[in-house]
Coordinates of C-alpha atoms in Angstrom, one line a residue:
Chain A
M884 CA 72.4 -122.1 20.8
S885 CA 73.7 -124.7 18.4
E886 CA 70.3 -125.6 17.1
V887 CA 69.6 -122.1 15.9
P888 CA 69.7 -122.0 12.1
L889 CA 71.9 -119.3 10.7
L890 CA 70.3 -116.3 9.1
S891 CA 71.5 -114.6 5.9
F892 CA 69.9 -111.8 4.1
E893 CA 70.5 -109.2 1.4
C894 CA 68.3 -106.2 0.8
H895 CA 68.4 -103.4 -1.6
L896 CA 65.8 -100.6 -1.8
R897 CA 65.6 -97.1 -3.2
R898 CA 63.4 -94.3 -2.0
P899 CA 63.6 -90.6 -2.9
G900 CA 66.7 -89.4 -1.2
F901 CA 67.5 -92.7 0.5
Q902 CA 69.1 -95.9 -0.6
L903 CA 69.5 -99.1 1.5
D904 CA 72.0 -101.8 0.6
V905 CA 72.7 -104.3 3.3
S906 CA 74.0 -107.8 3.1
V907 CA 74.6 -110.1 6.1
S908 CA 75.3 -113.7 6.3
G909 CA 75.5 -116.5 9.0
E910 CA 74.1 -114.7 12.0
R911 CA 72.2 -116.1 15.0
S912 CA 71.5 -112.9 16.8
L913 CA 72.3 -109.6 15.2
G914 CA 72.1 -106.2 16.8
L915 CA 71.5 -103.3 14.4
F916 CA 73.1 -100.1 15.5
G917 CA 73.5 -96.7 14.0
P918 CA 72.3 -93.1 13.9
S919 CA 68.6 -92.4 13.3
G920 CA 67.8 -92.4 9.7
A921 CA 70.4 -95.1 9.0
G922 CA 67.7 -97.4 7.7
K923 CA 67.4 -99.8 10.6
S924 CA 63.6 -99.9 10.9
T925 CA 63.2 -99.8 7.1
L926 CA 65.4 -102.8 6.8
L927 CA 63.3 -104.8 9.3
Q928 CA 60.1 -103.7 7.5
A929 CA 61.5 -104.9 4.2
L930 CA 62.5 -108.2 5.7
A931 CA 59.0 -108.8 7.0
G932 CA 57.5 -107.7 3.8
L933 CA 55.8 -104.6 5.2
T934 CA 57.6 -102.3 2.8
G935 CA 58.6 -103.2 -0.8
A936 CA 62.3 -103.9 -1.6
D937 CA 63.9 -103.6 -5.0
S938 CA 65.7 -106.8 -4.3
L939 CA 65.4 -109.1 -1.3
R940 CA 66.8 -112.5 -0.4
I941 CA 66.4 -114.2 3.0
E942 CA 68.1 -117.5 3.7
L943 CA 67.7 -119.5 6.9
G944 CA 69.9 -122.5 7.6
G945 CA 70.3 -123.2 3.9
E946 CA 66.6 -122.8 3.1
V947 CA 65.6 -119.9 1.0
L948 CA 62.6 -118.0 2.5
V949 CA 62.5 -115.1 0.1
D950 CA 64.3 -114.5 -3.2
S951 CA 63.0 -111.7 -5.3
G952 CA 65.4 -112.7 -8.1
S953 CA 63.6 -116.0 -8.7
G954 CA 60.1 -114.6 -7.9
L955 CA 59.9 -116.2 -4.5
V956 CA 58.3 -113.4 -2.5
P957 CA 55.7 -114.7 -0.1
P958 CA 53.2 -112.1 1.2
V959 CA 53.6 -110.8 4.8
H960 CA 51.2 -113.3 6.3
R961 CA 52.9 -116.4 4.8
R962 CA 56.4 -115.3 5.5
R963 CA 56.6 -116.2 9.2
V964 CA 59.0 -113.4 9.9
G965 CA 57.9 -112.1 13.3
I966 CA 58.2 -108.4 14.3
V967 CA 57.9 -106.8 17.7
F968 CA 57.2 -103.1 17.0
Q969 CA 58.3 -100.1 19.1
E970 CA 54.7 -99.1 19.7
H971 CA 53.8 -102.7 20.4
R972 CA 50.7 -102.5 18.2
L973 CA 48.5 -104.6 20.5
F974 CA 44.9 -105.0 19.3
P975 CA 42.9 -102.6 21.6
H976 CA 39.6 -104.4 21.2
R977 CA 40.9 -107.8 22.2
T978 CA 42.0 -109.0 25.6
V979 CA 45.6 -109.9 26.4
E980 CA 44.8 -113.5 25.9
A981 CA 43.1 -112.9 22.5
N982 CA 46.1 -110.8 21.5
L983 CA 48.5 -113.6 22.4
R984 CA 46.4 -116.2 20.6
Y985 CA 45.9 -114.2 17.5
G986 CA 48.8 -115.7 15.5
A987 CA 48.9 -119.0 17.5
A988 CA 46.8 -121.2 15.3
R989 CA 49.3 -124.0 15.1
M990 CA 50.6 -123.8 18.6
A991 CA 51.0 -126.8 21.0
P992 CA 49.4 -126.3 24.5
S993 CA 52.8 -126.7 26.2
R994 CA 54.2 -123.9 24.1
W995 CA 51.4 -121.6 25.3
S996 CA 52.1 -122.2 29.0
G997 CA 55.8 -122.0 28.4
V998 CA 55.7 -118.5 26.9
V999 CA 53.0 -117.2 29.3
E1000 CA 55.2 -118.4 32.2
M1001 CA 58.5 -117.2 30.8
L1002 CA 57.1 -113.7 30.2
G1003 CA 55.0 -113.5 33.4
L1004 CA 51.8 -112.9 31.6
G1005 CA 49.5 -115.2 33.6
D1006 CA 47.8 -112.5 35.6
L1007 CA 47.2 -110.2 32.6
L1008 CA 45.3 -112.6 30.3
G1009 CA 41.8 -111.3 31.0
R1010 CA 42.7 -107.6 30.8
R1011 CA 42.6 -105.1 28.0
P1012 CA 46.0 -104.0 26.7
A1013 CA 45.1 -100.4 27.5
L1014 CA 44.9 -101.3 31.2
C1015 CA 48.4 -102.8 31.2
S1016 CA 51.6 -100.9 32.0
G1017 CA 54.2 -100.1 29.4
G1018 CA 56.4 -102.9 30.5
E1019 CA 53.6 -105.4 30.5
Q1020 CA 52.6 -104.3 27.0
A1021 CA 56.2 -104.9 25.8
R1022 CA 56.1 -108.4 27.3
I1023 CA 52.7 -109.1 25.7
A1024 CA 54.0 -107.9 22.3
L1025 CA 57.0 -110.2 22.7
G1026 CA 54.8 -113.1 23.7
R1027 CA 52.4 -112.6 20.9
A1028 CA 55.2 -112.6 18.3
L1029 CA 56.7 -115.7 19.8
L1030 CA 53.4 -117.7 19.9
A1031 CA 52.9 -117.1 16.2
E1032 CA 56.0 -119.4 15.9
P1033 CA 58.0 -117.2 13.5
R1034 CA 61.1 -118.6 11.9
V1035 CA 63.0 -115.3 12.4
L1036 CA 62.2 -112.7 15.0
L1037 CA 62.8 -109.0 14.4
L1038 CA 62.6 -106.5 17.2
D1039 CA 62.4 -102.9 16.3
E1040 CA 63.4 -100.9 19.4
P1041 CA 61.0 -102.9 21.6
F1042 CA 61.9 -101.1 24.7
A1043 CA 62.4 -97.6 23.3
A1044 CA 59.0 -96.3 24.6
L1045 CA 59.9 -97.4 28.2
D1046 CA 61.8 -95.6 30.9
R1047 CA 65.3 -96.8 31.9
G1048 CA 64.2 -98.7 35.0
L1049 CA 61.6 -100.7 33.0
R1050 CA 64.1 -101.4 30.3
R1051 CA 66.5 -102.8 32.8
Q1052 CA 63.8 -105.2 34.1
L1053 CA 62.9 -106.3 30.6
L1054 CA 66.3 -107.2 29.3
P1055 CA 66.5 -110.5 31.2
Y1056 CA 63.2 -111.5 29.6
L1057 CA 64.6 -110.8 26.2
Q1058 CA 67.8 -112.8 27.0
R1059 CA 65.6 -115.7 28.1
V1060 CA 63.7 -115.5 24.8
V1061 CA 67.0 -115.6 22.9
K1062 CA 68.1 -118.6 24.8
D1063 CA 64.8 -120.5 24.5
A1064 CA 63.3 -119.5 21.2
R1065 CA 65.9 -121.3 19.0
I1066 CA 65.3 -118.9 16.1
P1067 CA 67.6 -116.2 14.8
L1068 CA 66.9 -112.7 16.0
V1069 CA 67.6 -109.2 14.7
L1070 CA 67.3 -106.5 17.3
V1071 CA 67.3 -102.8 16.6
S1072 CA 68.1 -100.5 19.5
H1073 CA 69.7 -97.1 20.0
D1074 CA 71.2 -98.4 23.3
L1075 CA 74.4 -100.2 22.5
G1076 CA 74.5 -101.7 26.0
D1077 CA 71.1 -103.4 25.4
L1078 CA 72.3 -104.8 22.1
L1079 CA 75.5 -106.1 23.6
A1080 CA 73.5 -107.8 26.4
V1081 CA 71.3 -109.7 23.9
T1082 CA 73.0 -110.2 20.6
E1083 CA 76.3 -112.0 19.6
S1084 CA 77.2 -109.7 16.8
L1085 CA 76.6 -106.1 15.7
A1086 CA 75.9 -104.6 12.4
L1087 CA 76.7 -100.9 12.1
L1088 CA 74.5 -99.0 9.7
D1089 CA 74.9 -95.5 8.5
G1090 CA 73.0 -93.8 5.7
G1091 CA 71.5 -97.1 4.4
R1092 CA 75.0 -98.7 4.2
L1093 CA 76.5 -101.5 6.3
V1094 CA 79.6 -99.9 7.7
A1095 CA 80.9 -102.9 9.7
R1096 CA 79.7 -106.2 11.2
G1097 CA 81.1 -108.3 14.0
P1098 CA 81.6 -108.4 17.8
L1099 CA 82.3 -105.0 19.4
E1100 CA 85.9 -105.8 20.1
E1101 CA 86.5 -106.1 16.3
L1102 CA 84.4 -103.1 15.4
V1103 CA 86.3 -100.7 17.6
R1104 CA 89.5 -101.6 15.6
S1105 CA 88.3 -99.7 12.6
P1106 CA 88.6 -95.9 12.8
E1107 CA 85.4 -95.3 10.8
S1108 CA 83.3 -97.7 13.0
L1109 CA 84.9 -96.3 16.1
D1110 CA 83.8 -92.7 15.2
L1111 CA 80.3 -93.9 14.4
L1112 CA 80.0 -95.9 17.6
H1113 CA 81.2 -93.0 19.6
D1114 CA 78.6 -90.6 18.1
C1115 CA 75.8 -93.1 19.0
G1116 CA 77.0 -93.7 22.5
L1117 CA 79.8 -96.2 22.8
V1118 CA 79.6 -98.5 25.9
F1119 CA 80.7 -102.0 26.6
N1120 CA 79.6 -104.7 29.1
V1121 CA 81.8 -106.7 31.4
P1122 CA 80.0 -109.9 32.5
G1123 CA 80.1 -111.0 36.1
S1124 CA 78.1 -111.8 39.1
I1125 CA 77.3 -110.0 42.3
E1126 CA 79.6 -111.1 45.1
S1127 CA 78.6 -109.0 48.1
R1128 CA 77.7 -105.6 49.3
D1129 CA 79.9 -104.0 51.9
A1130 CA 79.1 -101.7 54.8
T1131 CA 79.9 -98.5 52.8
G1132 CA 77.2 -99.5 50.2
L1133 CA 79.6 -100.6 47.5
V1134 CA 78.4 -103.6 45.5
H1135 CA 81.2 -106.0 44.6
V1136 CA 81.1 -107.8 41.3
A1137 CA 83.1 -110.9 40.7
H1138 CA 84.0 -112.0 37.2
R1139 CA 86.1 -114.7 35.5
G1140 CA 89.3 -112.8 36.0
P1141 CA 91.4 -112.6 39.2
S1142 CA 90.2 -109.1 40.3
A1143 CA 86.8 -107.7 41.2
L1144 CA 85.2 -104.6 39.9
R1145 CA 83.4 -102.5 42.5
I1146 CA 80.2 -100.8 41.8
A1147 CA 78.7 -97.8 43.6
C1148 CA 75.7 -98.5 45.7
G1149 CA 72.4 -97.1 44.2
D1150 CA 73.0 -99.2 41.2
G1151 CA 72.5 -102.9 41.5
A1152 CA 71.7 -102.5 45.2
E1153 CA 68.4 -104.3 44.8
L1154 CA 70.1 -107.4 43.2
E1155 CA 70.8 -110.5 45.3
P1156 CA 74.4 -111.7 45.8
G1157 CA 75.0 -114.4 43.2
S1158 CA 72.9 -112.7 40.5
T1159 CA 74.4 -112.7 37.0
V1160 CA 75.0 -109.2 35.8
D1161 CA 76.6 -107.0 33.1
V1162 CA 78.7 -104.1 34.3
R1163 CA 78.2 -101.3 31.8
L1164 CA 81.1 -98.9 31.2
R1165 CA 81.8 -95.9 28.9
P1166 CA 85.3 -95.8 27.5
E1167 CA 85.6 -92.1 28.4
D1168 CA 85.1 -93.1 32.1
V1169 CA 88.2 -95.3 32.0
I1170 CA 91.5 -93.7 33.0
L1171 CA 94.9 -95.1 32.2
A1172 CA 98.0 -95.0 34.3
L1173 CA 101.4 -96.6 34.0
P1174 CA 102.4 -98.9 36.8
P1175 CA 103.2 -98.8 39.7
A1176 CA 99.8 -97.7 40.9
P1177 CA 99.7 -94.1 42.2
P1178 CA 99.9 -94.2 46.0
A1179 CA 96.9 -92.1 46.9
L1180 CA 93.9 -91.9 44.6
S1181 CA 90.1 -91.8 45.1
L1182 CA 89.5 -94.2 42.3
T1183 CA 88.0 -97.4 43.5
N1184 CA 88.7 -99.7 40.7
Q1185 CA 92.2 -100.3 39.5
L1186 CA 92.8 -103.2 37.0
P1187 CA 96.3 -104.0 35.8
G1188 CA 96.4 -105.1 32.2
T1189 CA 98.2 -105.2 28.9
V1190 CA 97.5 -103.0 25.9
L1191 CA 96.1 -105.0 23.0
H1192 CA 95.8 -102.3 20.4
L1193 CA 95.1 -98.7 19.7
T1194 CA 92.5 -97.2 17.2
R1195 CA 92.9 -93.6 16.2
G1196 CA 89.6 -92.0 15.4
Q1197 CA 88.8 -88.3 14.8
G1198 CA 90.0 -86.5 17.9
R1199 CA 90.2 -89.6 20.0
T1200 CA 92.1 -92.8 20.5
L1201 CA 90.6 -96.0 21.8
V1202 CA 92.8 -98.3 23.7
S1203 CA 91.9 -101.9 24.2
I1204 CA 93.4 -103.5 27.3
E1205 CA 93.4 -107.1 28.3
C1206 CA 92.7 -107.1 32.1
G1207 CA 91.5 -110.7 32.5
V1208 CA 87.9 -109.8 33.0
G1209 CA 86.5 -111.7 30.1
V1210 CA 86.4 -108.9 27.5
P1211 CA 88.9 -106.2 26.7
I1212 CA 88.5 -103.0 28.7
L1213 CA 88.1 -100.0 26.3
A1214 CA 89.6 -96.7 27.3
E1215 CA 89.2 -93.5 25.4
V1216 CA 92.2 -91.1 25.7
T1217 CA 93.5 -88.1 23.7
A1218 CA 96.3 -88.4 21.2
R1219 CA 98.3 -86.3 23.5
S1220 CA 98.0 -88.8 26.3
V1221 CA 99.0 -91.6 24.0
E1222 CA 102.2 -89.7 23.2
R1223 CA 102.9 -88.7 26.8
L1224 CA 102.5 -92.2 28.2
G1225 CA 104.1 -93.7 25.1
L1226 CA 101.2 -96.2 24.8
G1227 CA 101.6 -99.1 22.4
P1228 CA 100.6 -102.7 22.1
G1229 CA 102.1 -105.0 24.7
M1230 CA 102.6 -102.3 27.3
A1231 CA 101.6 -102.8 30.9
V1232 CA 99.0 -100.3 32.1
I1233 CA 96.5 -99.8 34.9
A1234 CA 92.9 -99.2 33.9
M1235 CA 91.0 -97.1 36.6
M1236 CA 87.3 -96.4 37.0
K1237 CA 85.2 -94.4 39.4
A1238 CA 82.7 -96.7 41.1
Q1239 CA 80.0 -94.1 40.3
A1240 CA 80.7 -94.4 36.6
L1241 CA 79.7 -98.1 36.4
R1242 CA 76.2 -99.3 35.8
I1243 CA 74.8 -102.7 36.5
R1244 CA 72.3 -104.6 34.4
P1245 CA 70.8 -107.9 35.5
R1246 CA 71.4 -110.8 33.1
Y1247 CA 69.3 -113.9 32.7
Chain B
M216 CA -6.9 -88.3 17.2
P217 CA -8.4 -91.5 15.9
G218 CA -6.3 -94.6 15.3
L219 CA -4.4 -95.5 12.2
Q220 CA -6.4 -96.2 9.1
P221 CA -5.6 -99.5 7.2
E222 CA -3.9 -97.6 4.3
E223 CA -1.7 -95.8 6.9
W224 CA -0.7 -99.1 8.4
E225 CA 0.1 -100.2 4.9
A226 CA 2.3 -97.2 4.3
L227 CA 4.2 -97.9 7.5
R228 CA 4.7 -101.6 6.7
L229 CA 5.8 -100.7 3.2
S230 CA 8.2 -98.1 4.5
L231 CA 9.8 -100.6 6.9
R232 CA 10.1 -103.2 4.1
V233 CA 11.5 -100.8 1.5
A234 CA 14.0 -99.2 3.9
S235 CA 15.3 -102.4 5.5
T236 CA 15.6 -104.1 2.1
A237 CA 17.4 -101.1 0.6
T238 CA 19.8 -100.9 3.6
A239 CA 20.4 -104.6 3.6
L240 CA 21.1 -104.4 -0.1
V241 CA 23.7 -101.7 0.1
A242 CA 25.2 -102.7 3.4
V243 CA 27.9 -105.0 2.0
P244 CA 28.7 -103.0 -1.1
G245 CA 28.7 -99.9 1.0
I246 CA 31.2 -101.3 3.5
A247 CA 33.3 -102.7 0.7
L248 CA 33.4 -99.4 -1.1
G249 CA 34.2 -97.5 2.1
W250 CA 37.1 -99.9 2.7
L251 CA 38.2 -99.6 -0.9
L252 CA 38.2 -95.8 -0.8
A253 CA 39.9 -95.7 2.6
R254 CA 42.7 -98.2 2.0
K255 CA 43.3 -98.7 -1.7
R256 CA 44.9 -96.5 -4.4
F257 CA 43.8 -97.7 -7.8
P258 CA 43.2 -96.1 -11.2
G259 CA 39.6 -94.8 -11.5
R260 CA 39.4 -94.3 -7.7
F261 CA 38.2 -90.7 -8.2
L262 CA 35.5 -91.9 -10.6
V263 CA 34.2 -94.4 -8.2
D264 CA 34.3 -91.8 -5.4
A265 CA 32.4 -89.3 -7.5
L266 CA 29.8 -91.8 -8.8
V267 CA 29.0 -93.1 -5.3
H268 CA 28.6 -89.5 -3.9
L269 CA 26.7 -88.2 -6.8
P270 CA 23.2 -88.8 -5.2
L271 CA 24.4 -86.7 -2.3
V272 CA 24.8 -83.6 -4.4
L273 CA 22.1 -84.1 -7.0
T274 CA 18.4 -83.3 -6.5
P275 CA 16.7 -86.6 -5.7
V276 CA 14.3 -86.0 -8.6
V277 CA 17.3 -86.0 -11.0
V278 CA 18.6 -89.2 -9.4
G279 CA 15.1 -90.7 -9.9
Y280 CA 15.0 -89.6 -13.5
L281 CA 18.4 -90.9 -14.2
L282 CA 17.4 -94.2 -12.7
L283 CA 14.3 -94.2 -14.8
L284 CA 16.4 -93.7 -17.9
L285 CA 18.5 -96.6 -16.8
V286 CA 15.9 -99.2 -15.7
G287 CA 12.6 -97.7 -17.0
R288 CA 10.6 -99.8 -19.5
R289 CA 12.3 -98.0 -22.4
G290 CA 15.6 -97.5 -20.5
L291 CA 19.0 -99.0 -21.1
L292 CA 18.3 -102.1 -19.0
G293 CA 14.5 -102.0 -19.2
G294 CA 14.4 -104.8 -21.8
V295 CA 16.6 -107.1 -19.7
L296 CA 14.7 -106.4 -16.5
D297 CA 11.4 -107.1 -18.3
A298 CA 12.8 -110.3 -19.8
I299 CA 13.8 -111.7 -16.4
G300 CA 10.4 -110.7 -15.0
M301 CA 11.7 -108.0 -12.6
P302 CA 10.5 -104.6 -13.9
L303 CA 11.6 -101.8 -11.6
A304 CA 9.8 -98.7 -12.8
F305 CA 6.6 -98.1 -10.8
T306 CA 7.1 -101.2 -8.6
T307 CA 8.2 -101.8 -5.0
G308 CA 11.5 -102.9 -6.4
G309 CA 11.9 -99.5 -7.9
A310 CA 11.2 -97.8 -4.6
V311 CA 13.9 -100.1 -3.0
L312 CA 16.3 -99.1 -5.7
A313 CA 15.7 -95.4 -5.3
A314 CA 16.1 -95.7 -1.5
A315 CA 19.3 -97.8 -1.9
V316 CA 21.0 -95.4 -4.3
M317 CA 20.2 -92.5 -2.0
A318 CA 21.4 -94.4 1.1
L319 CA 24.7 -95.7 -0.4
P320 CA 26.8 -92.5 -0.2
L321 CA 25.9 -92.0 3.5
I322 CA 27.0 -95.5 4.3
V323 CA 30.1 -95.3 2.2
R324 CA 31.1 -92.0 3.8
S325 CA 30.6 -93.1 7.3
V326 CA 32.4 -96.4 6.8
R327 CA 35.3 -94.8 5.0
T328 CA 35.9 -92.2 7.7
A329 CA 35.8 -94.9 10.4
I330 CA 38.2 -97.2 8.5
E331 CA 40.6 -94.3 7.8
L332 CA 40.8 -93.8 11.6
V333 CA 41.9 -97.4 12.2
D334 CA 45.7 -97.5 12.5
P335 CA 47.0 -99.4 9.5
G336 CA 49.9 -100.5 11.8
L337 CA 47.5 -102.8 13.6
E338 CA 46.6 -104.4 10.2
D339 CA 50.4 -104.8 9.6
A340 CA 50.8 -106.4 13.0
A341 CA 48.0 -108.8 12.2
A342 CA 49.6 -109.7 8.8
V343 CA 52.9 -110.4 10.5
L344 CA 51.1 -112.8 12.8
G345 CA 49.9 -114.7 9.8
A346 CA 46.5 -113.2 9.1
G347 CA 45.5 -112.9 5.4
P348 CA 43.6 -109.9 4.0
W349 CA 40.2 -111.2 4.8
R350 CA 41.0 -112.2 8.3
R351 CA 42.7 -108.9 8.9
F352 CA 39.6 -107.1 7.7
R353 CA 37.2 -109.3 9.7
T354 CA 39.2 -109.3 13.0
V355 CA 40.9 -106.0 13.1
T356 CA 39.6 -103.4 10.7
L357 CA 35.9 -104.1 10.9
P358 CA 35.6 -104.4 14.7
L359 CA 37.6 -101.2 15.2
A360 CA 35.5 -99.4 12.6
M361 CA 32.2 -100.8 13.9
P362 CA 30.8 -97.7 15.5
G363 CA 31.2 -95.8 12.2
V364 CA 29.7 -98.8 10.2
V365 CA 26.7 -98.9 12.5
A366 CA 26.2 -95.1 12.3
G367 CA 26.4 -95.4 8.5
L368 CA 23.8 -98.1 8.4
V369 CA 21.4 -96.1 10.6
L370 CA 21.9 -93.0 8.5
G371 CA 21.3 -95.0 5.4
F372 CA 18.2 -96.6 6.9
A373 CA 16.8 -93.2 8.0
R374 CA 17.5 -91.8 4.6
S375 CA 15.7 -94.7 3.0
V376 CA 12.7 -94.1 5.2
G377 CA 12.6 -90.4 4.3
E378 CA 13.3 -90.9 0.6
F379 CA 10.8 -88.9 -1.5
G380 CA 12.0 -87.3 -4.7
A381 CA 13.8 -90.2 -6.4
T382 CA 11.0 -92.6 -5.3
I383 CA 8.1 -90.6 -6.7
T384 CA 10.0 -90.1 -10.0
L385 CA 11.1 -93.7 -10.5
A386 CA 8.3 -95.6 -8.8
G387 CA 5.3 -93.2 -8.5
S388 CA 3.0 -93.2 -5.6
I389 CA 1.0 -96.5 -5.9
A390 CA -0.8 -97.4 -2.7
G391 CA 0.5 -100.6 -1.2
E392 CA 3.4 -100.8 -3.7
T393 CA 5.4 -97.6 -3.7
R394 CA 3.5 -95.2 -1.4
T395 CA 5.8 -95.1 1.6
L396 CA 5.3 -92.8 4.6
P397 CA 6.6 -89.5 3.0
L398 CA 4.6 -90.2 -0.1
A399 CA 1.6 -90.9 2.0
I400 CA 2.1 -87.7 4.0
F401 CA 2.4 -85.7 0.8
G402 CA -0.7 -87.5 -0.6
A403 CA -2.7 -86.7 2.6
L404 CA -1.8 -83.0 2.5
Q405 CA -3.1 -82.9 -1.1
S406 CA -6.5 -84.2 -0.1
P407 CA -9.0 -81.7 1.4
M408 CA -9.6 -83.7 4.7
G409 CA -6.1 -85.2 5.0
E410 CA -4.6 -83.0 7.8
D411 CA -5.3 -85.5 10.6
A412 CA -3.8 -88.3 8.6
A413 CA -0.7 -86.2 7.8
V414 CA -0.1 -85.5 11.5
R415 CA -0.5 -89.2 12.4
L416 CA 1.9 -90.3 9.6
T417 CA 4.4 -87.6 10.6
L418 CA 4.4 -88.8 14.3
L419 CA 4.9 -92.3 12.9
S420 CA 7.9 -91.2 10.9
V421 CA 9.4 -89.5 13.9
A422 CA 8.9 -92.6 16.0
L423 CA 10.4 -94.9 13.4
S424 CA 13.5 -92.8 12.9
L425 CA 14.0 -92.4 16.7
S426 CA 13.7 -96.2 17.2
A427 CA 16.4 -96.8 14.6
L428 CA 18.6 -94.3 16.4
L429 CA 18.0 -95.9 19.8
L430 CA 18.5 -99.4 18.4
S431 CA 21.9 -98.5 17.1
E432 CA 22.9 -96.9 20.4
W433 CA 21.8 -100.0 22.2
F434 CA 23.8 -102.2 19.8
L435 CA 27.0 -100.1 20.2
Q436 CA 26.6 -100.2 24.0
R437 CA 26.2 -103.9 24.0
M438 CA 29.3 -104.2 21.7
R439 CA 31.4 -102.1 24.1
V440 CA 30.3 -104.2 27.1
R441 CA 30.8 -107.5 25.3
G442 CA 34.2 -106.4 24.1
E443 CA 35.5 -106.6 27.7
R444 CA 35.6 -110.4 27.5
P445 CA 37.6 -112.5 25.0

């Protein structure tokens, strides 16, 4: 990832009843998250030049691509800012191959075969886009954008039109793209788990305003961000790899820490032992107890840990706990529980999760 | 029914020549205007729109007369046209001009509707992939609008073949020069023994228009089949 140039941009635009002011600097892969109408898609459109901005500046590894202040505003087709659209926008009158080659004038042959292989497009080349499945169309759109050799890649809810199962299959492709492409990337999704699986950093947008930016662990420490994240569906990922599947159908996931999370069968059952995965969790599914562990409990996963900090939002408190699993475990509890358990930083607790509440996502 | 008389052949040849020249003449401006009206917002857009469509709502005779005022020997541009040796009033050129002006709105309307139905999002996608305006038009807009463009050209051609009022006003009915099929039919009906000729010329007109229609169908079919390959 070290070769990826850092992306900075600043965008201001005004529309009747809407105003967008976003400034971001030094990002490699940024996930845009926020309620609908927050301006995420508008921001991407403005960056690509598809919609006018009152003021726009894009800088890439020290090089200025766009600067409306000094009159440097290249038209869309000379900007080399790639977009993958939610509706994919494949050309219906061209074959898959002709779609892929559309923007690939300056492409080396090795690049072509690399992208076609990476996205598994070899069997589709002679077909019309209309005859391809939704997942295939998403991969074609991704490949077409990559083959045009953009300097920045913007993805506007590329998997939103797909059902959950397909999205799960496509995430590893996107992760490979991020690893291989060596260009900065901005991803918009309404699925926080997808964003976390792909991007390093999050930008939280609300009403055209950048509320906060940084990794999730940092964002949840601000009450305002916490409430916004909660309203849009707060989840977090624990990275690991599949260790085994036992006779009762439970999938066991190992991770960097000393203990293993256990996952209910039915999710991740199709994955081979050894596969790299993310275990996806919702903070409201995490239960806290004070040690020692209760003697008889149906909960499968019990992780001992230490409270890092507490964030008080509206009607909820988020507790971050260091359990030695690579990322802090986030637990949502009521203010009353905080009081009753006397929770505070440095306290020893046990984080408990039902196996059925955990979801598995394959990871490239 | 006896075979075609030489002057009837002449009317057919002239009709083909006038109609195809007129259609060819307005094809590019017609497509350009259709695109302009479908995709661009500019001052004077309404005026362009109204001017192009005027022949559609005016009596052809009025269109012919207006053209005569413009390009006739004593018209606004008459002197210029005379000076460059291209007088239009009462010449084949005049018949072509009359047919072209009458065909233009049909082509523009058809092209415009077809282009309005092409998703601008696809043009945006092409731009993001590095295609400039001309390449976007050539590779995305035009191919997707092609059925409407072909339909417009066929309509324009058929209108040119059938053009009567504007032609007779601007170019008269000069055998071998401006007497196209409709003028010849009208002429035949005016003469005492012309009924047979009128019937022959009418059948000829029907055959000509049908051929144009079938040709365009065949072209569209071929385009659809060919489109399956890259």
